[in-house]
PDB file of C-alpha atoms in Angstrom:
ATOM      1  CA  UNK D1238      44.530 -31.335  -6.752  1.00  0.00           C
ATOM      2  CA  UNK D1239      43.045 -28.785  -4.376  1.00  0.00           C
ATOM      3  CA  UNK D1240      45.391 -27.286  -1.884  1.00  0.00           C
ATOM      4  CA  UNK D1241      48.103 -24.759  -1.308  1.00  0.00           C
ATOM      5  CA  UNK D1242      51.342 -24.635  -3.269  1.00  0.00           C
ATOM      6  CA  UNK D1243      54.595 -22.763  -2.797  1.00  0.00           C
ATOM      7  CA  UNK D1244      57.469 -22.034  -5.132  1.00  0.00           C
ATOM      8  CA  UNK D1245      60.353 -22.474  -5.228  1.00  0.00           C
ATOM      9  CA  UNK D1246      60.897 -25.539  -3.057  1.00  0.00           C
ATOM     10  CA  UNK D1247      64.326 -24.297  -2.132  1.00  0.00           C
ATOM     11  CA  UNK D1248      66.606 -21.443  -3.117  1.00  0.00           C
ATOM     12  CA  UNK D1249      70.123 -20.236  -2.421  1.00  0.00           C
ATOM     13  CA  UNK D1250      70.373 -16.474  -2.718  1.00  0.00           C
ATOM     14  CA  UNK D1251      73.195 -13.956  -2.525  1.00  0.00           C
ATOM     15  CA  UNK D1252      72.812 -11.245   0.102  1.00  0.00           C
ATOM     16  CA  UNK D1253      71.389  -8.045  -1.312  1.00  0.00           C
ATOM     17  CA  UNK D1254      69.338  -9.774  -4.005  1.00  0.00           C
ATOM     18  CA  UNK D1255      65.593  -9.400  -4.328  1.00  0.00           C
ATOM     19  CA  UNK D1256      63.486 -12.543  -4.026  1.00  0.00           C
ATOM     20  CA  UNK D1257      59.780 -13.320  -4.242  1.00  0.00           C
ATOM     21  CA  UNK D1258      58.355 -16.463  -2.706  1.00  0.00           C
ATOM     22  CA  UNK D1259      55.115 -17.545  -4.319  1.00  0.00           C
ATOM     23  CA  UNK D1260      52.051 -18.976  -2.626  1.00  0.00           C
ATOM     24  CA  UNK D1261      48.850 -20.051  -4.382  1.00  0.00           C
ATOM     25  CA  UNK D1262      45.742 -21.746  -3.036  1.00  0.00           C
ATOM     26  CA  UNK D1263      42.710 -22.981  -4.947  1.00  0.00           C
ATOM     27  CA  UNK D1264      40.394 -23.491  -1.987  1.00  0.00           C
ATOM     28  CA  UNK D1265      38.924 -19.969  -2.189  1.00  0.00           C
ATOM     29  CA  UNK D1266      40.150 -19.265   1.324  1.00  0.00           C
ATOM     30  CA  UNK D1267      39.851 -15.664   2.425  1.00  0.00           C
ATOM     31  CA  UNK D1268      42.691 -15.550   4.940  1.00  0.00           C
ATOM     32  CA  UNK D1269      46.342 -16.231   4.120  1.00  0.00           C
ATOM     33  CA  UNK D1270      49.526 -16.119   6.192  1.00  0.00           C
ATOM     34  CA  UNK D1271      53.297 -16.209   5.873  1.00  0.00           C
ATOM     35  CA  UNK D1272      55.424 -17.778   8.615  1.00  0.00           C
ATOM     36  CA  UNK D1273      59.103 -18.430   9.022  1.00  0.00           C
ATOM     37  CA  UNK D1274      60.354 -21.394  11.005  1.00  0.00           C
ATOM     38  CA  UNK D1275      63.750 -21.383  12.664  1.00  0.00           C
ATOM     39  CA  UNK D1276      65.258 -24.045  14.894  1.00  0.00           C
ATOM     40  CA  UNK D1277      64.328 -23.474  18.520  1.00  0.00           C
ATOM     41  CA  UNK D1278      62.007 -20.576  17.738  1.00  0.00           C
ATOM     42  CA  UNK D1279      59.029 -22.264  16.193  1.00  0.00           C
ATOM     43  CA  UNK D1280      56.796 -20.662  13.597  1.00  0.00           C
ATOM     44  CA  UNK D1281      56.643 -16.873  13.607  1.00  0.00           C
ATOM     45  CA  UNK D1282      54.085 -14.838  11.697  1.00  0.00           C
ATOM     46  CA  UNK D1283      55.575 -12.442   9.123  1.00  0.00           C
ATOM     47  CA  UNK D1284      52.522 -10.973   7.372  1.00  0.00           C
ATOM     48  CA  UNK D1285      48.897 -11.906   6.969  1.00  0.00           C
ATOM     49  CA  UNK D1286      45.886 -11.082   4.834  1.00  0.00           C
ATOM     50  CA  UNK D1287      42.360 -11.511   6.166  1.00  0.00           C
ATOM     51  CA  UNK D1288      40.818 -11.039   2.729  1.00  0.00           C
ATOM     52  CA  UNK D1289      41.852 -10.044  -0.789  1.00  0.00           C
ATOM     53  CA  UNK D1290      42.996  -6.430  -0.937  1.00  0.00           C
ATOM     54  CA  UNK D1291      44.064  -6.212   2.715  1.00  0.00           C
ATOM     55  CA  UNK D1292      47.322  -7.096   4.470  1.00  0.00           C
ATOM     56  CA  UNK D1293      48.719  -6.752   7.979  1.00  0.00           C
ATOM     57  CA  UNK D1294      51.998  -7.085   9.835  1.00  0.00           C
ATOM     58  CA  UNK D1295      52.769 -10.037  12.028  1.00  0.00           C
ATOM     59  CA  UNK D1296      55.432 -10.581  14.664  1.00  0.00           C
ATOM     60  CA  UNK D1297      58.514 -10.290  12.389  1.00  0.00           C
ATOM     61  CA  UNK D1298      57.616  -8.127   9.334  1.00  0.00           C
ATOM     62  CA  UNK D1299      60.864  -6.163   8.876  1.00  0.00           C
ATOM     63  CA  UNK D1300      62.590  -6.823   5.553  1.00  0.00           C
ATOM     64  CA  UNK D1301      59.499  -8.450   4.022  1.00  0.00           C
ATOM     65  CA  UNK D1302      56.534  -7.192   2.030  1.00  0.00           C
ATOM     66  CA  UNK D1303      53.375  -8.857   0.744  1.00  0.00           C
ATOM     67  CA  UNK D1304      50.509  -8.135  -1.605  1.00  0.00           C
ATOM     68  CA  UNK D1305      47.073  -9.691  -2.021  1.00  0.00           C
ATOM     69  CA  UNK D1306      45.721  -8.656  -5.398  1.00  0.00           C
ATOM     70  CA  UNK D1307      43.329 -11.612  -5.590  1.00  0.00           C
ATOM     71  CA  UNK D1308      42.003 -14.454  -3.424  1.00  0.00           C
ATOM     72  CA  UNK D1309      44.365 -17.143  -4.671  1.00  0.00           C
ATOM     73  CA  UNK D1310      47.827 -15.569  -4.539  1.00  0.00           C
ATOM     74  CA  UNK D1311      49.850 -14.184  -1.655  1.00  0.00           C
ATOM     75  CA  UNK D1312      53.493 -13.533  -2.657  1.00  0.00           C
ATOM     76  CA  UNK D1313      56.175 -12.659  -0.114  1.00  0.00           C
ATOM     77  CA  UNK D1314      59.009 -10.391  -1.248  1.00  0.00           C
ATOM     78  CA  UNK D1315      62.420  -9.887   0.291  1.00  0.00           C
ATOM     79  CA  UNK D1316      63.561  -6.561  -1.155  1.00  0.00           C
ATOM     80  CA  UNK D1317      67.231  -6.996  -0.232  1.00  0.00           C
ATOM     81  CA  UNK D1318      67.968 -10.366   1.340  1.00  0.00           C
ATOM     82  CA  UNK D1319      70.213 -10.688   4.402  1.00  0.00           C
ATOM     83  CA  UNK D1320      71.707 -13.849   5.947  1.00  0.00           C
ATOM     84  CA  UNK D1321      69.362 -13.632   8.951  1.00  0.00           C
ATOM     85  CA  UNK D1322      66.488 -14.323   6.556  1.00  0.00           C
ATOM     86  CA  UNK D1323      67.800 -17.836   6.024  1.00  0.00           C
ATOM     87  CA  UNK D1324      64.859 -19.946   7.134  1.00  0.00           C
ATOM     88  CA  UNK D1325      62.053 -22.239   6.072  1.00  0.00           C
ATOM     89  CA  UNK D1326      59.041 -20.231   4.944  1.00  0.00           C
ATOM     90  CA  UNK D1327      55.526 -21.602   5.172  1.00  0.00           C
ATOM     91  CA  UNK D1328      52.433 -20.138   3.608  1.00  0.00           C
ATOM     92  CA  UNK D1329      49.066 -21.029   5.148  1.00  0.00           C
ATOM     93  CA  UNK D1330      45.424 -20.346   4.418  1.00  0.00           C
ATOM     94  CA  UNK D1331      42.079 -20.700   6.125  1.00  0.00           C
ATOM     95  CA  UNK D1332      38.490 -20.094   4.995  1.00  0.00           C
ATOM     96  CA  UNK D1333      38.175 -17.166   7.390  1.00  0.00           C
ATOM     97  CA  UNK D1334      40.089 -15.783  10.365  1.00  0.00           C
ATOM     98  CA  UNK D1335      37.613 -17.513  12.714  1.00  0.00           C
ATOM     99  CA  UNK D1336      38.051 -20.959  11.128  1.00  0.00           C
ATOM    100  CA  UNK D1337      39.371 -23.877  13.167  1.00  0.00           C
ATOM    101  CA  UNK D1338      42.202 -25.019  10.934  1.00  0.00           C
ATOM    102  CA  UNK D1339      45.021 -23.406   8.998  1.00  0.00           C
ATOM    103  CA  UNK D1340      46.210 -25.355   5.965  1.00  0.00           C
ATOM    104  CA  UNK D1341      49.943 -25.145   5.347  1.00  0.00           C
ATOM    105  CA  UNK D1342      51.854 -25.252   2.093  1.00  0.00           C
ATOM    106  CA  UNK D1343      54.899 -27.519   1.724  1.00  0.00           C
ATOM    107  CA  UNK D1344      57.363 -24.746   2.543  1.00  0.00           C
ATOM    108  CA  UNK D1345      60.286 -22.992   0.868  1.00  0.00           C
ATOM    109  CA  UNK D1346      63.776 -23.502   2.224  1.00  0.00           C
ATOM    110  CA  UNK D1347      65.713 -20.273   1.666  1.00  0.00           C
ATOM    111  CA  UNK D1348      69.428 -19.827   2.242  1.00  0.00           C
ATOM    112  CA  UNK D1349      70.939 -16.334   2.031  1.00  0.00           C
ATOM    113  CA  UNK D1350      74.707 -16.254   1.716  1.00  0.00           C
TER     114      UNK D1350
ATOM    115  CA  UNK S 135      53.645 -11.449  20.995  1.00  0.00           C
ATOM    116  CA  UNK S 136      52.412 -14.240  23.147  1.00  0.00           C
ATOM    117  CA  UNK S 137      54.355 -16.366  25.633  1.00  0.00           C
ATOM    118  CA  UNK S 138      53.928 -20.075  24.915  1.00  0.00           C
ATOM    119  CA  UNK S 139      55.963 -22.749  26.690  1.00  0.00           C
ATOM    120  CA  UNK S 140      56.216 -26.440  25.957  1.00  0.00           C
ATOM    121  CA  UNK S 141      58.937 -29.015  26.622  1.00  0.00           C
ATOM    122  CA  UNK S 142      61.655 -29.346  24.003  1.00  0.00           C
ATOM    123  CA  UNK S 143      61.827 -33.124  23.817  1.00  0.00           C
ATOM    124  CA  UNK S 144      60.043 -36.243  25.055  1.00  0.00           C
ATOM    125  CA  UNK S 145      60.763 -39.934  24.525  1.00  0.00           C
ATOM    126  CA  UNK S 146      58.321 -42.791  24.953  1.00  0.00           C
ATOM    127  CA  UNK S 147      57.938 -46.447  24.076  1.00  0.00           C
ATOM    128  CA  UNK S 148      55.694 -47.833  21.366  1.00  0.00           C
ATOM    129  CA  UNK S 149      52.249 -48.571  22.788  1.00  0.00           C
ATOM    130  CA  UNK S 150      52.670 -46.167  25.705  1.00  0.00           C
ATOM    131  CA  UNK S 151      50.974 -42.837  26.474  1.00  0.00           C
ATOM    132  CA  UNK S 152      52.657 -39.445  26.331  1.00  0.00           C
ATOM    133  CA  UNK S 153      51.309 -36.113  27.578  1.00  0.00           C
ATOM    134  CA  UNK S 154      52.696 -32.864  26.145  1.00  0.00           C
ATOM    135  CA  UNK S 155      51.995 -29.821  28.282  1.00  0.00           C
ATOM    136  CA  UNK S 156      51.641 -26.271  27.027  1.00  0.00           C
ATOM    137  CA  UNK S 157      51.301 -23.105  29.095  1.00  0.00           C
ATOM    138  CA  UNK S 158      50.520 -19.727  27.616  1.00  0.00           C
ATOM    139  CA  UNK S 159      49.944 -16.062  28.310  1.00  0.00           C
ATOM    140  CA  UNK S 160      47.945 -14.142  25.758  1.00  0.00           C
ATOM    141  CA  UNK S 161      46.185 -10.851  25.181  1.00  0.00           C
ATOM    142  CA  UNK S 162      42.717 -12.027  24.235  1.00  0.00           C
ATOM    143  CA  UNK S 163      41.961 -15.661  23.529  1.00  0.00           C
ATOM    144  CA  UNK S 164      40.250 -17.244  20.550  1.00  0.00           C
ATOM    145  CA  UNK S 165      41.323 -20.834  20.783  1.00  0.00           C
ATOM    146  CA  UNK S 166      44.246 -23.175  21.294  1.00  0.00           C
ATOM    147  CA  UNK S 167      45.527 -25.458  18.554  1.00  0.00           C
ATOM    148  CA  UNK S 168      47.806 -28.454  18.311  1.00  0.00           C
ATOM    149  CA  UNK S 169      49.673 -29.272  15.107  1.00  0.00           C
ATOM    150  CA  UNK S 170      51.863 -32.222  14.189  1.00  0.00           C
ATOM    151  CA  UNK S 171      54.957 -31.712  12.067  1.00  0.00           C
ATOM    152  CA  UNK S 172      57.110 -34.513  10.720  1.00  0.00           C
ATOM    153  CA  UNK S 173      60.714 -33.647   9.914  1.00  0.00           C
ATOM    154  CA  UNK S 174      60.994 -31.767   6.631  1.00  0.00           C
ATOM    155  CA  UNK S 175      57.241 -31.463   6.200  1.00  0.00           C
ATOM    156  CA  UNK S 176      54.538 -28.876   6.775  1.00  0.00           C
ATOM    157  CA  UNK S 177      52.514 -28.735  10.004  1.00  0.00           C
ATOM    158  CA  UNK S 178      49.174 -30.547   9.944  1.00  0.00           C
ATOM    159  CA  UNK S 179      46.215 -29.755  12.167  1.00  0.00           C
ATOM    160  CA  UNK S 180      45.443 -32.084  15.081  1.00  0.00           C
ATOM    161  CA  UNK S 181      43.014 -30.365  17.413  1.00  0.00           C
ATOM    162  CA  UNK S 182      41.294 -27.168  18.478  1.00  0.00           C
ATOM    163  CA  UNK S 183      40.015 -26.169  21.924  1.00  0.00           C
ATOM    164  CA  UNK S 184      38.165 -22.968  22.684  1.00  0.00           C
ATOM    165  CA  UNK S 185      36.170 -24.070  25.751  1.00  0.00           C
ATOM    166  CA  UNK S 186      37.519 -25.723  28.890  1.00  0.00           C
ATOM    167  CA  UNK S 187      37.632 -29.489  28.872  1.00  0.00           C
ATOM    168  CA  UNK S 188      38.773 -32.472  26.896  1.00  0.00           C
ATOM    169  CA  UNK S 189      38.408 -33.007  23.157  1.00  0.00           C
ATOM    170  CA  UNK S 190      38.998 -36.555  21.980  1.00  0.00           C
ATOM    171  CA  UNK S 191      39.892 -37.633  18.453  1.00  0.00           C
ATOM    172  CA  UNK S 192      40.822 -41.265  18.205  1.00  0.00           C
ATOM    173  CA  UNK S 193      44.220 -41.825  19.822  1.00  0.00           C
ATOM    174  CA  UNK S 194      44.737 -38.089  20.354  1.00  0.00           C
ATOM    175  CA  UNK S 195      43.056 -35.936  23.013  1.00  0.00           C
ATOM    176  CA  UNK S 196      43.541 -32.293  23.893  1.00  0.00           C
ATOM    177  CA  UNK S 197      42.641 -30.533  27.122  1.00  0.00           C
ATOM    178  CA  UNK S 198      42.227 -26.841  27.886  1.00  0.00           C
ATOM    179  CA  UNK S 199      41.976 -24.806  31.068  1.00  0.00           C
ATOM    180  CA  UNK S 200      41.589 -21.137  30.174  1.00  0.00           C
ATOM    181  CA  UNK S 201      41.782 -19.938  33.772  1.00  0.00           C
ATOM    182  CA  UNK S 202      45.165 -21.634  34.197  1.00  0.00           C
ATOM    183  CA  UNK S 203      46.483 -20.812  30.729  1.00  0.00           C
ATOM    184  CA  UNK S 204      47.192 -24.511  30.268  1.00  0.00           C
ATOM    185  CA  UNK S 205      46.651 -27.211  27.702  1.00  0.00           C
ATOM    186  CA  UNK S 206      47.924 -30.694  27.074  1.00  0.00           C
ATOM    187  CA  UNK S 207      47.970 -33.070  24.152  1.00  0.00           C
ATOM    188  CA  UNK S 208      47.627 -36.742  25.045  1.00  0.00           C
ATOM    189  CA  UNK S 209      48.875 -39.347  22.597  1.00  0.00           C
ATOM    190  CA  UNK S 210      47.707 -42.880  23.370  1.00  0.00           C
ATOM    191  CA  UNK S 211      48.833 -46.258  22.001  1.00  0.00           C
ATOM    192  CA  UNK S 212      51.939 -44.656  20.559  1.00  0.00           C
ATOM    193  CA  UNK S 213      53.093 -45.811  17.153  1.00  0.00           C
ATOM    194  CA  UNK S 214      56.435 -45.286  15.448  1.00  0.00           C
ATOM    195  CA  UNK S 215      54.769 -42.918  12.976  1.00  0.00           C
ATOM    196  CA  UNK S 216      53.894 -40.599  15.884  1.00  0.00           C
ATOM    197  CA  UNK S 217      57.558 -39.582  16.095  1.00  0.00           C
ATOM    198  CA  UNK S 218      57.291 -35.918  15.156  1.00  0.00           C
ATOM    199  CA  UNK S 219      57.276 -32.401  16.509  1.00  0.00           C
ATOM    200  CA  UNK S 220      54.061 -31.238  18.202  1.00  0.00           C
ATOM    201  CA  UNK S 221      53.292 -27.536  18.085  1.00  0.00           C
ATOM    202  CA  UNK S 222      51.051 -25.710  20.537  1.00  0.00           C
ATOM    203  CA  UNK S 223      49.522 -22.513  19.129  1.00  0.00           C
ATOM    204  CA  UNK S 224      47.287 -19.852  20.649  1.00  0.00           C
ATOM    205  CA  UNK S 225      44.968 -17.547  18.695  1.00  0.00           C
ATOM    206  CA  UNK S 226      44.833 -14.100  20.216  1.00  0.00           C
ATOM    207  CA  UNK S 227      42.170 -11.426  20.333  1.00  0.00           C
ATOM    208  CA  UNK S 228      43.093 -10.303  16.794  1.00  0.00           C
ATOM    209  CA  UNK S 229      42.723 -13.865  15.475  1.00  0.00           C
ATOM    210  CA  UNK S 230      46.441 -14.269  14.882  1.00  0.00           C
ATOM    211  CA  UNK S 231      48.216 -17.502  15.763  1.00  0.00           C
ATOM    212  CA  UNK S 232      51.338 -17.630  17.905  1.00  0.00           C
ATOM    213  CA  UNK S 233      53.238 -20.901  18.080  1.00  0.00           C
ATOM    214  CA  UNK S 234      55.362 -22.475  20.748  1.00  0.00           C
ATOM    215  CA  UNK S 235      58.791 -23.781  19.745  1.00  0.00           C
ATOM    216  CA  UNK S 236      57.455 -27.336  19.520  1.00  0.00           C
ATOM    217  CA  UNK S 237      58.019 -30.607  21.372  1.00  0.00           C
ATOM    218  CA  UNK S 238      59.938 -33.333  19.569  1.00  0.00           C
ATOM    219  CA  UNK S 239      58.510 -36.733  20.469  1.00  0.00           C
ATOM    220  CA  UNK S 240      60.613 -39.799  19.785  1.00  0.00           C
ATOM    221  CA  UNK S 241      58.878 -43.165  19.896  1.00  0.00           C
ATOM    222  CA  UNK S 242      61.149 -46.125  20.583  1.00  0.00           C
ATOM    223  CA  UNK S 243      60.414 -49.787  19.888  1.00  0.00           C
TER     224      UNK S 243
END
């Protein structure tokens, strides 16, 4: 089934641990995004990639890193998790940065204790 | 970042009409989007406005006034399944999306 997938669905993590959230799309979209969603704050952009091989910082990039080695995959890494990174993380993709619609993955619920 | 304001909550009766307003301030403008998000699910795209005026899609319509930094989403003939959060998002001059905090709409029988 074409679309965008994320793994894991949910995770409980001890503070200080390293964690990688996975995002894969099979729609051959050039642009991909990572957002976090917190109650009362809405979706906030963490990092983005306009095309394979390039990445950029969004509104809240501190404590996160990304890579875009190919078109399909856009992993998000927390090098040393902290409780304030407890959130729901959504990956999204779009054919190009000028496209009308962003397609969202199902999300990863992360709890850092 | 951008400044995007929308009401926190709205309640309406099944079959009625509800209008969700969104005001924004942005550096550069490349479109305004509305997304629907049911509890525990991912956002799904509803509408896109880049020029002033009204865009209609079935029971949903979206309006944009760029000079006023204002948009609204109009939901007609409300159904119980329309109970959800509605997110206003603005794409800036760098083609990045900024989202408002969302408006939770509750439809009552």
